[in-house]
Amino acid sequence: MKHISASQLVMLLTIYIYSENAGFLISPIIKTASYNAVLAVILGGVLGLLIVLAGAAVARMNEREYFAVFGKYIVGKWVHIPLILLLAGYMLHRASMSMRNVEDFLMVNHLPTTPETVIAILLGLTVALTVRSGIQAIARMAEVIFFVNLLLLIILTPLLLGIELQTPMLRAFVTNFDLNRTAAGTLQATPWFGDAFVVLFIYPHLKQQIKIRRVAVWGAVFSMILILSYLVPSLLAFGPELAGKMTYPVMEYVRSMRIADFIETLDPFLTILYIPALMLKISLLVYAAVISLARILSLHDYKPLAFSVSAAVVGYSVHFADNTAELLYFMTAYWPSYALCMQLIPILYWFVAKIRGKGAAHPKAP
Amino acid sequence: MAVVFVLFLLIFLFEYSYLRSNKRKLRTHLIVYGIMLLSLAYNLAAAWLPKQLNPNLIIEAVLQK
């Protein structure tokens, strides 16, 4: 079995958590939490980390086997199969939502006359080929994307500071505290980080001596820093009212920068950051779903399922919502509760395993 | 619809040659084609009735209760 090292996993988790949230979920959280968005992201990060750690604790109960296989020893076959199908369905739903976000983003900003179906098929083909390449390829992609992100962040940050930011607004992050808005924002931000529970499904691919808690904490901290590096300047540039009404506030912010005559705007750089990172996230979600399906169907080779499952994700993404406004409404109103319900399922396994005692995650000796 | 059929035909040919070249069992062939058929059925149904067959409606209905 090919193994992923601790540093690779930190980079993978960082890119996986921050990519879509920094790109497309900034506006909904600003709308919900206003100035409390920063606090909500930090609290959401901590709560999401607890979900990930619970998932990792379940995975550590049987380090050599996939969760899709050993879960049945904990809760029984007839409870485990519906639950694993629900989890696989959630991961495919999440992948479709992310893919729809990319499609809308490309259509609005770069490919306005291209049919959505064509964009979706091309993205689906990329995802299917990445999934077929395996987890090692996904981890190596994450390494490259992480360093490109870091480089662009270092280059772009001084330029971002050149824009007229309303720095006195920083005071409002502390003075405008509102418990209801913070709680609503935290509810929205928790599943962003809780999504990293996907490590539960790829655990046998990690090196055995890996310190999963430390890796998860660093992944959450790095992604939090990256998300806040987009969220805070957007708030300071536009204020909560205007930023909450924009679909892509970060894009608008970067577009308003002029650094030289030979570069009209800097938004292509942002696209360079977003698209590969999102493709990585979608690929990891589809990989986790495909490998779980393959294991419950007792298939040792998951690869022949990659194209079929990616095709379902493509179809779902196209029919996910009628327009961007409907998609944003779903992501704000329904998705956080749905995601939390699904992300808490591994905790159910953890409780049952604790009640059943040591060896609950292993087959009974004949 | 025609695009969906053409794409799935390509997927079928690709996976068939992959499974043949790797000398997989009949059971593996059946499972792979079964999943492929499910995916095709979902894509066709979603193209035919996009509003009624959107799984988001189930999520919204459950969470509204």
Short mmCIF file of C-alpha atoms in Angstrom, two decimals:
data_model
loop_
_atom_site.label_atom_id
_atom_site.label_comp_id
_atom_site.label_asym_id
_atom_site.label_seq_id
_atom_site.Cartn_x
_atom_site.Cartn_y
_atom_site.Cartn_z
CA MET A 1 0.00 0.00 0.00
CA LYS A 2 1.35 3.43 -0.92
CA HIS A 3 1.79 5.71 2.06
CA ILE A 4 1.30 9.41 2.69
CA SER A 5 3.73 11.18 5.03
CA ALA A 6 2.76 13.61 7.81
CA SER A 7 3.90 16.69 5.89
CA GLN A 8 1.98 15.60 2.80
CA LEU A 9 -1.14 15.12 4.89
CA VAL A 10 -0.80 18.58 6.48
CA MET A 11 -0.60 20.15 3.01
CA LEU A 12 -3.45 18.00 1.72
CA LEU A 13 -5.71 18.96 4.64
CA THR A 14 -4.79 22.64 4.34
CA ILE A 15 -5.64 22.83 0.65
CA TYR A 16 -8.71 20.61 1.13
CA ILE A 17 -10.19 22.78 3.90
CA TYR A 18 -9.33 26.25 2.69
CA SER A 19 -9.91 25.98 -1.10
CA GLU A 20 -13.69 26.22 -1.47
CA ASN A 21 -14.31 28.07 1.76
CA ALA A 22 -11.96 30.92 0.93
CA GLY A 23 -13.22 31.07 -2.62
CA PHE A 24 -16.97 30.76 -2.42
CA LEU A 25 -18.20 30.68 1.18
CA ILE A 26 -16.78 34.02 2.33
CA SER A 27 -19.84 35.96 1.21
CA PRO A 28 -22.45 33.75 3.01
CA ILE A 29 -20.53 33.85 6.31
CA ILE A 30 -20.07 37.64 6.14
CA LYS A 31 -23.81 37.95 5.45
CA THR A 32 -24.61 35.75 8.46
CA ALA A 33 -22.03 36.83 11.01
CA SER A 34 -21.07 40.35 9.87
CA TYR A 35 -18.08 41.58 11.93
CA ASN A 36 -18.25 38.39 14.01
CA ALA A 37 -17.20 36.32 10.96
CA VAL A 38 -13.57 36.20 12.14
CA LEU A 39 -14.53 34.86 15.55
CA ALA A 40 -17.02 32.46 13.94
CA VAL A 41 -14.29 31.02 11.67
CA ILE A 42 -11.95 30.52 14.64
CA LEU A 43 -14.65 28.86 16.77
CA GLY A 44 -15.82 26.81 13.77
CA GLY A 45 -12.22 25.72 13.24
CA VAL A 46 -11.95 24.47 16.82
CA LEU A 47 -15.28 22.60 16.70
CA GLY A 48 -14.51 21.19 13.25
CA LEU A 49 -11.17 19.97 14.56
CA LEU A 50 -12.98 18.06 17.32
CA ILE A 51 -15.07 16.30 14.64
CA VAL A 52 -11.91 15.39 12.72
CA LEU A 53 -10.20 14.11 15.87
CA ALA A 54 -13.24 11.93 16.68
CA GLY A 55 -13.05 10.49 13.15
CA ALA A 56 -9.32 9.90 13.53
CA ALA A 57 -9.92 8.15 16.88
CA VAL A 58 -12.32 5.75 15.13
CA ALA A 59 -9.80 5.15 12.33
CA ARG A 60 -7.05 4.35 14.86
CA MET A 61 -9.14 1.49 16.25
CA ASN A 62 -8.14 -0.59 13.23
CA GLU A 63 -5.22 1.04 11.44
CA ARG A 64 -4.74 -1.55 8.73
CA GLU A 65 -8.29 -1.76 7.45
CA TYR A 66 -10.62 0.69 5.71
CA PHE A 67 -13.46 2.20 7.74
CA ALA A 68 -15.93 0.84 5.18
CA VAL A 69 -14.75 -2.66 6.16
CA PHE A 70 -14.14 -2.53 9.92
CA GLY A 71 -17.20 -0.36 10.70
CA LYS A 72 -19.40 -3.47 10.49
CA TYR A 73 -17.52 -5.08 13.39
CA ILE A 74 -18.48 -2.08 15.58
CA VAL A 75 -22.17 -1.48 14.81
CA GLY A 76 -23.14 -4.59 12.87
CA LYS A 77 -23.45 -5.15 9.13
CA TRP A 78 -27.08 -4.02 8.72
CA VAL A 79 -26.52 -0.70 10.46
CA HIS A 80 -23.11 -0.11 8.91
CA ILE A 81 -24.10 -0.50 5.25
CA PRO A 82 -26.86 2.20 5.27
CA LEU A 83 -24.58 4.52 7.26
CA ILE A 84 -21.64 4.09 4.89
CA LEU A 85 -23.96 4.66 1.92
CA LEU A 86 -25.19 7.87 3.60
CA LEU A 87 -21.59 8.99 4.13
CA ALA A 88 -20.59 8.13 0.55
CA GLY A 89 -23.71 10.02 -0.63
CA TYR A 90 -22.68 13.01 1.47
CA MET A 91 -19.18 13.03 -0.01
CA LEU A 92 -20.57 12.85 -3.55
CA HIS A 93 -23.07 15.61 -2.71
CA ARG A 94 -20.22 17.75 -1.36
CA ALA A 95 -18.15 17.04 -4.48
CA SER A 96 -21.11 18.05 -6.69
CA MET A 97 -21.60 21.27 -4.72
CA SER A 98 -17.93 22.17 -5.09
CA MET A 99 -18.00 21.30 -8.79
CA ARG A 100 -21.07 23.49 -9.29
CA ASN A 101 -19.26 26.35 -7.57
CA VAL A 102 -16.31 25.96 -9.97
CA GLU A 103 -18.67 25.80 -12.97
CA ASP A 104 -20.46 29.00 -11.94
CA PHE A 105 -17.18 30.72 -11.16
CA LEU A 106 -15.70 29.86 -14.57
CA MET A 107 -18.89 30.79 -16.40
CA VAL A 108 -19.23 34.17 -14.70
CA ASN A 109 -15.57 35.20 -14.84
CA HIS A 110 -13.82 33.46 -17.71
CA LEU A 111 -16.04 31.37 -20.00
CA PRO A 112 -19.35 33.25 -20.29
CA THR A 113 -20.41 31.72 -23.63
CA THR A 114 -19.37 28.13 -22.93
CA PRO A 115 -22.25 25.76 -22.05
CA GLU A 116 -22.21 24.63 -18.43
CA THR A 117 -22.42 20.97 -19.45
CA VAL A 118 -19.15 21.20 -21.40
CA ILE A 119 -17.35 22.75 -18.41
CA ALA A 120 -18.84 20.08 -16.13
CA ILE A 121 -17.74 17.21 -18.40
CA LEU A 122 -14.18 18.55 -18.63
CA LEU A 123 -14.01 18.98 -14.84
CA GLY A 124 -15.47 15.49 -14.37
CA LEU A 125 -12.86 14.00 -16.70
CA THR A 126 -10.09 15.68 -14.68
CA VAL A 127 -11.55 14.38 -11.42
CA ALA A 128 -11.98 10.81 -12.74
CA LEU A 129 -8.39 10.67 -14.01
CA THR A 130 -7.06 12.08 -10.71
CA VAL A 131 -9.08 9.53 -8.72
CA ARG A 132 -7.79 6.71 -10.91
CA SER A 133 -4.22 7.91 -10.32
CA GLY A 134 -4.67 7.18 -6.62
CA ILE A 135 -4.17 8.84 -3.27
CA GLN A 136 -0.41 9.17 -3.74
CA ALA A 137 -0.96 11.34 -6.82
CA ILE A 138 -3.54 13.44 -4.94
CA ALA A 139 -1.07 13.97 -2.07
CA ARG A 140 1.70 14.98 -4.47
CA MET A 141 -0.68 17.42 -6.21
CA ALA A 142 -1.43 18.92 -2.79
CA GLU A 143 2.28 19.51 -2.19
CA VAL A 144 2.65 21.44 -5.45
CA ILE A 145 -0.55 23.45 -4.94
CA PHE A 146 0.40 24.26 -1.35
CA PHE A 147 3.72 25.79 -2.35
CA VAL A 148 2.19 27.67 -5.29
CA ASN A 149 -0.41 29.07 -2.87
CA LEU A 150 2.26 30.04 -0.39
CA LEU A 151 4.34 31.74 -3.09
CA LEU A 152 1.38 33.68 -4.47
CA LEU A 153 0.28 34.64 -0.96
CA ILE A 154 3.74 36.03 -0.23
CA ILE A 155 3.80 37.94 -3.54
CA LEU A 156 0.20 39.17 -3.39
CA THR A 157 -0.01 40.22 0.28
CA PRO A 158 2.13 43.39 -0.09
CA LEU A 159 0.06 44.30 -3.18
CA LEU A 160 -3.17 43.71 -1.28
CA LEU A 161 -2.03 46.15 1.36
CA GLY A 162 -1.72 48.80 -1.35
CA ILE A 163 -5.50 48.98 -1.57
CA GLU A 164 -7.36 51.44 0.55
CA LEU A 165 -8.42 49.28 3.48
CA GLN A 166 -10.65 50.76 6.16
CA THR A 167 -8.32 49.80 9.00
CA PRO A 168 -10.36 51.63 11.70
CA MET A 169 -12.96 48.94 10.99
CA LEU A 170 -10.65 46.44 12.76
CA ARG A 171 -12.00 47.81 16.05
CA ALA A 172 -15.46 46.54 15.13
CA PHE A 173 -14.22 42.92 15.25
CA VAL A 174 -14.05 43.34 19.02
CA THR A 175 -16.66 46.00 19.80
CA ASN A 176 -19.54 44.70 17.60
CA PHE A 177 -19.88 41.35 19.34
CA ASP A 178 -23.28 39.71 18.81
CA LEU A 179 -23.87 36.25 20.29
CA ASN A 180 -26.63 35.23 17.86
CA ARG A 181 -24.64 36.20 14.79
CA THR A 182 -21.51 34.51 16.15
CA ALA A 183 -23.45 31.29 16.88
CA ALA A 184 -25.02 31.30 13.39
CA GLY A 185 -21.62 31.95 11.82
CA THR A 186 -19.99 29.20 13.88
CA LEU A 187 -22.69 26.75 12.77
CA GLN A 188 -21.84 27.67 9.19
CA ALA A 189 -18.05 27.46 9.63
CA THR A 190 -17.87 24.22 11.65
CA PRO A 191 -18.61 21.89 8.70
CA TRP A 192 -15.94 23.69 6.62
CA PHE A 193 -13.34 22.23 8.95
CA GLY A 194 -15.33 19.12 9.89
CA ASP A 195 -15.17 18.11 6.21
CA ALA A 196 -11.63 16.94 6.93
CA PHE A 197 -13.21 13.85 8.56
CA VAL A 198 -12.45 12.35 5.16
CA VAL A 199 -9.13 11.18 6.70
CA LEU A 200 -11.18 8.42 8.32
CA PHE A 201 -11.73 6.87 4.87
CA ILE A 202 -8.10 7.08 3.70
CA TYR A 203 -6.45 6.18 7.02
CA PRO A 204 -4.79 2.90 5.85
CA HIS A 205 -2.89 4.98 3.28
CA LEU A 206 -1.17 7.07 5.96
CA LYS A 207 2.22 6.07 7.34
CA GLN A 208 1.68 4.04 10.51
CA GLN A 209 3.86 6.20 12.76
CA ILE A 210 1.98 9.39 11.79
CA LYS A 211 0.76 11.58 14.68
CA ILE A 212 -2.71 12.22 13.36
CA ARG A 213 -3.76 14.69 16.09
CA ARG A 214 -0.78 16.94 15.47
CA VAL A 215 -1.30 16.73 11.69
CA ALA A 216 -5.00 17.60 11.99
CA VAL A 217 -4.25 20.57 14.26
CA TRP A 218 -1.62 21.96 11.86
CA GLY A 219 -3.91 21.42 8.88
CA ALA A 220 -6.72 23.32 10.63
CA VAL A 221 -4.39 26.14 11.76
CA PHE A 222 -2.86 26.65 8.30
CA SER A 223 -6.24 26.59 6.58
CA MET A 224 -7.65 29.01 9.17
CA ILE A 225 -4.79 31.44 8.48
CA LEU A 226 -5.37 31.18 4.73
CA ILE A 227 -9.16 31.64 5.05
CA LEU A 228 -8.71 34.67 7.33
CA SER A 229 -6.17 36.14 4.90
CA TYR A 230 -9.01 36.35 2.37
CA LEU A 231 -11.86 37.12 4.77
CA VAL A 232 -10.33 40.02 6.73
CA PRO A 233 -9.19 42.11 3.71
CA SER A 234 -12.61 41.57 2.05
CA LEU A 235 -14.35 42.84 5.18
CA LEU A 236 -11.99 45.79 5.51
CA ALA A 237 -12.30 46.75 1.85
CA PHE A 238 -16.07 46.52 1.40
CA GLY A 239 -17.60 46.33 4.87
CA PRO A 240 -20.04 43.58 5.93
CA GLU A 241 -23.10 44.91 4.03
CA LEU A 242 -21.53 45.13 0.57
CA ALA A 243 -19.27 42.06 0.96
CA GLY A 244 -22.28 39.99 2.09
CA LYS A 245 -24.17 40.93 -1.09
CA MET A 246 -21.32 40.10 -3.48
CA THR A 247 -21.04 36.58 -4.89
CA TYR A 248 -17.23 36.62 -5.06
CA PRO A 249 -15.98 39.40 -2.73
CA VAL A 250 -12.34 38.26 -2.90
CA MET A 251 -12.47 38.32 -6.70
CA GLU A 252 -13.94 41.87 -6.68
CA TYR A 253 -11.28 42.92 -4.22
CA VAL A 254 -8.42 41.54 -6.29
CA ARG A 255 -9.96 42.98 -9.45
CA SER A 256 -9.89 46.46 -7.99
CA MET A 257 -6.09 46.30 -7.67
CA ARG A 258 -3.98 47.96 -10.34
CA ILE A 259 -0.25 47.34 -10.06
CA ALA A 260 1.05 48.16 -13.52
CA ASP A 261 -0.10 48.95 -17.03
CA PHE A 262 1.04 45.63 -18.46
CA ILE A 263 -1.18 43.65 -16.05
CA GLU A 264 -4.76 44.84 -16.29
CA THR A 265 -6.06 42.94 -13.25
CA LEU A 266 -4.77 40.25 -10.95
CA ASP A 267 -7.82 37.99 -10.99
CA PRO A 268 -6.20 35.30 -13.24
CA PHE A 269 -3.76 34.70 -10.37
CA LEU A 270 -6.70 34.05 -8.08
CA THR A 271 -8.11 31.60 -10.59
CA ILE A 272 -4.73 29.84 -10.61
CA LEU A 273 -5.10 29.46 -6.85
CA TYR A 274 -8.75 28.39 -6.83
CA ILE A 275 -9.21 25.89 -9.63
CA PRO A 276 -6.42 23.35 -8.93
CA ALA A 277 -7.13 23.50 -5.19
CA LEU A 278 -10.81 22.83 -5.79
CA MET A 279 -10.09 20.01 -8.22
CA LEU A 280 -7.95 18.46 -5.50
CA LYS A 281 -10.77 18.76 -2.98
CA ILE A 282 -13.33 17.22 -5.35
CA SER A 283 -10.91 14.42 -6.26
CA LEU A 284 -10.27 13.55 -2.61
CA LEU A 285 -14.01 13.48 -1.86
CA VAL A 286 -14.75 11.28 -4.87
CA TYR A 287 -11.76 9.06 -4.03
CA ALA A 288 -13.03 8.53 -0.47
CA ALA A 289 -16.54 7.72 -1.74
CA VAL A 290 -15.27 5.38 -4.48
CA ILE A 291 -12.92 3.48 -2.19
CA SER A 292 -15.69 3.04 0.41
CA LEU A 293 -18.11 1.78 -2.26
CA ALA A 294 -15.47 -0.60 -3.64
CA ARG A 295 -14.78 -2.01 -0.16
CA ILE A 296 -18.41 -2.63 0.75
CA LEU A 297 -18.84 -4.34 -2.63
CA SER A 298 -15.69 -6.41 -1.86
CA LEU A 299 -13.83 -5.04 -4.89
CA HIS A 300 -10.06 -4.90 -4.42
CA ASP A 301 -9.58 -2.56 -7.37
CA TYR A 302 -11.53 0.68 -7.04
CA LYS A 303 -10.34 2.15 -10.36
CA PRO A 304 -13.15 0.83 -12.63
CA LEU A 305 -15.69 2.74 -10.52
CA ALA A 306 -13.96 6.13 -10.87
CA PHE A 307 -15.49 7.17 -14.21
CA SER A 308 -19.04 6.02 -13.39
CA VAL A 309 -19.10 7.79 -10.01
CA SER A 310 -17.52 10.94 -11.48
CA ALA A 311 -20.22 10.92 -14.18
CA ALA A 312 -22.91 10.90 -11.47
CA VAL A 313 -21.16 13.84 -9.76
CA VAL A 314 -21.10 15.73 -13.08
CA GLY A 315 -24.85 15.13 -13.64
CA TYR A 316 -25.67 16.15 -10.09
CA SER A 317 -23.56 19.32 -10.28
CA VAL A 318 -25.34 20.48 -13.43
CA HIS A 319 -28.81 20.00 -11.86
CA PHE A 320 -27.75 21.06 -8.35
CA ALA A 321 -29.44 24.47 -8.53
CA ASP A 322 -31.08 26.68 -11.12
CA ASN A 323 -28.71 29.60 -10.60
CA THR A 324 -25.93 30.93 -8.37
CA ALA A 325 -28.39 32.67 -6.01
CA GLU A 326 -30.24 29.39 -5.38
CA LEU A 327 -26.92 27.61 -4.81
CA LEU A 328 -25.81 30.27 -2.30
CA TYR A 329 -29.15 29.98 -0.49
CA PHE A 330 -28.80 26.19 -0.22
CA MET A 331 -25.20 26.51 1.03
CA THR A 332 -26.26 29.05 3.67
CA ALA A 333 -29.63 27.70 4.83
CA TYR A 334 -29.49 23.90 4.50
CA TRP A 335 -26.00 22.63 3.84
CA PRO A 336 -24.41 23.37 7.29
CA SER A 337 -27.06 21.35 9.20
CA TYR A 338 -26.95 18.50 6.69
CA ALA A 339 -23.13 18.43 6.74
CA LEU A 340 -22.98 18.43 10.55
CA CYS A 341 -25.45 15.52 10.77
CA MET A 342 -23.27 13.48 8.39
CA GLN A 343 -19.96 14.49 9.97
CA LEU A 344 -21.19 13.39 13.40
CA ILE A 345 -21.88 9.80 12.23
CA PRO A 346 -18.29 8.59 13.05
CA ILE A 347 -18.89 9.78 16.65
CA LEU A 348 -21.72 7.24 16.84
CA TYR A 349 -19.18 4.52 15.94
CA TRP A 350 -16.79 5.88 18.55
CA PHE A 351 -19.45 5.67 21.29
CA VAL A 352 -20.49 2.15 20.32
CA ALA A 353 -16.84 1.02 20.19
CA LYS A 354 -16.22 2.52 23.65
CA ILE A 355 -19.27 0.69 25.06
CA ARG A 356 -18.25 -2.60 23.47
CA GLY A 357 -14.71 -2.28 24.78
CA LYS A 358 -11.30 -3.22 23.36
CA GLY A 359 -11.20 -5.13 20.10
CA ALA A 360 -14.63 -3.87 18.96
CA ALA A 361 -13.18 -2.82 15.61
CA HIS A 362 -11.68 -6.24 14.88
CA PRO A 363 -13.40 -9.42 13.66
CA LYS A 364 -14.31 -11.93 16.34
CA ALA A 365 -12.00 -14.93 16.53
CA PRO A 366 -13.78 -18.14 15.39
CA MET B 1 -29.52 12.90 -23.74
CA ALA B 2 -27.47 11.87 -26.77
CA VAL B 3 -24.34 13.34 -25.16
CA VAL B 4 -25.00 11.29 -22.00
CA PHE B 5 -25.33 8.05 -24.03
CA VAL B 6 -22.15 8.75 -26.02
CA LEU B 7 -20.17 9.52 -22.85
CA PHE B 8 -21.35 6.36 -21.13
CA LEU B 9 -20.56 4.30 -24.23
CA LEU B 10 -17.00 5.66 -24.05
CA ILE B 11 -16.81 4.87 -20.32
CA PHE B 12 -18.12 1.35 -20.98
CA LEU B 13 -15.55 0.68 -23.70
CA PHE B 14 -12.75 2.06 -21.53
CA GLU B 15 -13.67 0.02 -18.45
CA TYR B 16 -14.38 -3.12 -20.49
CA SER B 17 -10.91 -3.03 -22.02
CA TYR B 18 -9.38 -2.31 -18.58
CA LEU B 19 -11.19 -5.24 -16.93
CA ARG B 20 -10.39 -7.57 -19.85
CA SER B 21 -6.71 -6.67 -19.91
CA ASN B 22 -6.47 -7.20 -16.14
CA LYS B 23 -8.36 -10.54 -16.40
CA ARG B 24 -10.96 -9.67 -13.75
CA LYS B 25 -13.64 -12.10 -12.60
CA LEU B 26 -17.18 -12.05 -13.99
CA ARG B 27 -18.41 -10.78 -10.60
CA THR B 28 -16.19 -7.67 -10.91
CA HIS B 29 -17.53 -7.05 -14.44
CA LEU B 30 -21.12 -7.28 -13.14
CA ILE B 31 -20.53 -4.89 -10.21
CA VAL B 32 -18.74 -2.32 -12.38
CA TYR B 33 -21.46 -2.40 -15.05
CA GLY B 34 -24.15 -2.27 -12.35
CA ILE B 35 -22.69 0.94 -10.88
CA MET B 36 -22.30 2.31 -14.41
CA LEU B 37 -25.96 1.55 -15.15
CA LEU B 38 -27.06 3.29 -11.93
CA SER B 39 -25.02 6.36 -12.84
CA LEU B 40 -26.49 6.37 -16.37
CA ALA B 41 -30.02 6.01 -14.97
CA TYR B 42 -29.45 8.92 -12.59
CA ASN B 43 -28.03 11.14 -15.35
CA LEU B 44 -30.90 10.37 -17.71
CA ALA B 45 -33.52 10.86 -14.99
CA ALA B 46 -31.95 14.15 -13.90
CA ALA B 47 -31.87 15.37 -17.50
CA TRP B 48 -35.50 14.31 -17.95
CA LEU B 49 -36.94 15.68 -14.70
CA PRO B 50 -34.32 18.03 -13.21
CA LYS B 51 -36.71 19.68 -10.72
CA GLN B 52 -38.46 16.61 -9.33
CA LEU B 53 -35.39 14.36 -9.06
CA ASN B 54 -33.04 16.80 -7.35
CA PRO B 55 -31.77 15.13 -4.11
CA ASN B 56 -31.47 18.61 -2.57
CA LEU B 57 -35.28 18.62 -2.31
CA ILE B 58 -35.11 15.63 0.06
CA ILE B 59 -32.47 17.40 2.21
CA GLU B 60 -34.55 20.58 2.28
CA ALA B 61 -37.75 18.67 3.13
CA VAL B 62 -36.08 16.74 5.98
CA LEU B 63 -34.41 19.81 7.48
CA GLN B 64 -37.53 21.98 7.25
CA LYS B 65 -39.46 19.62 9.52
#
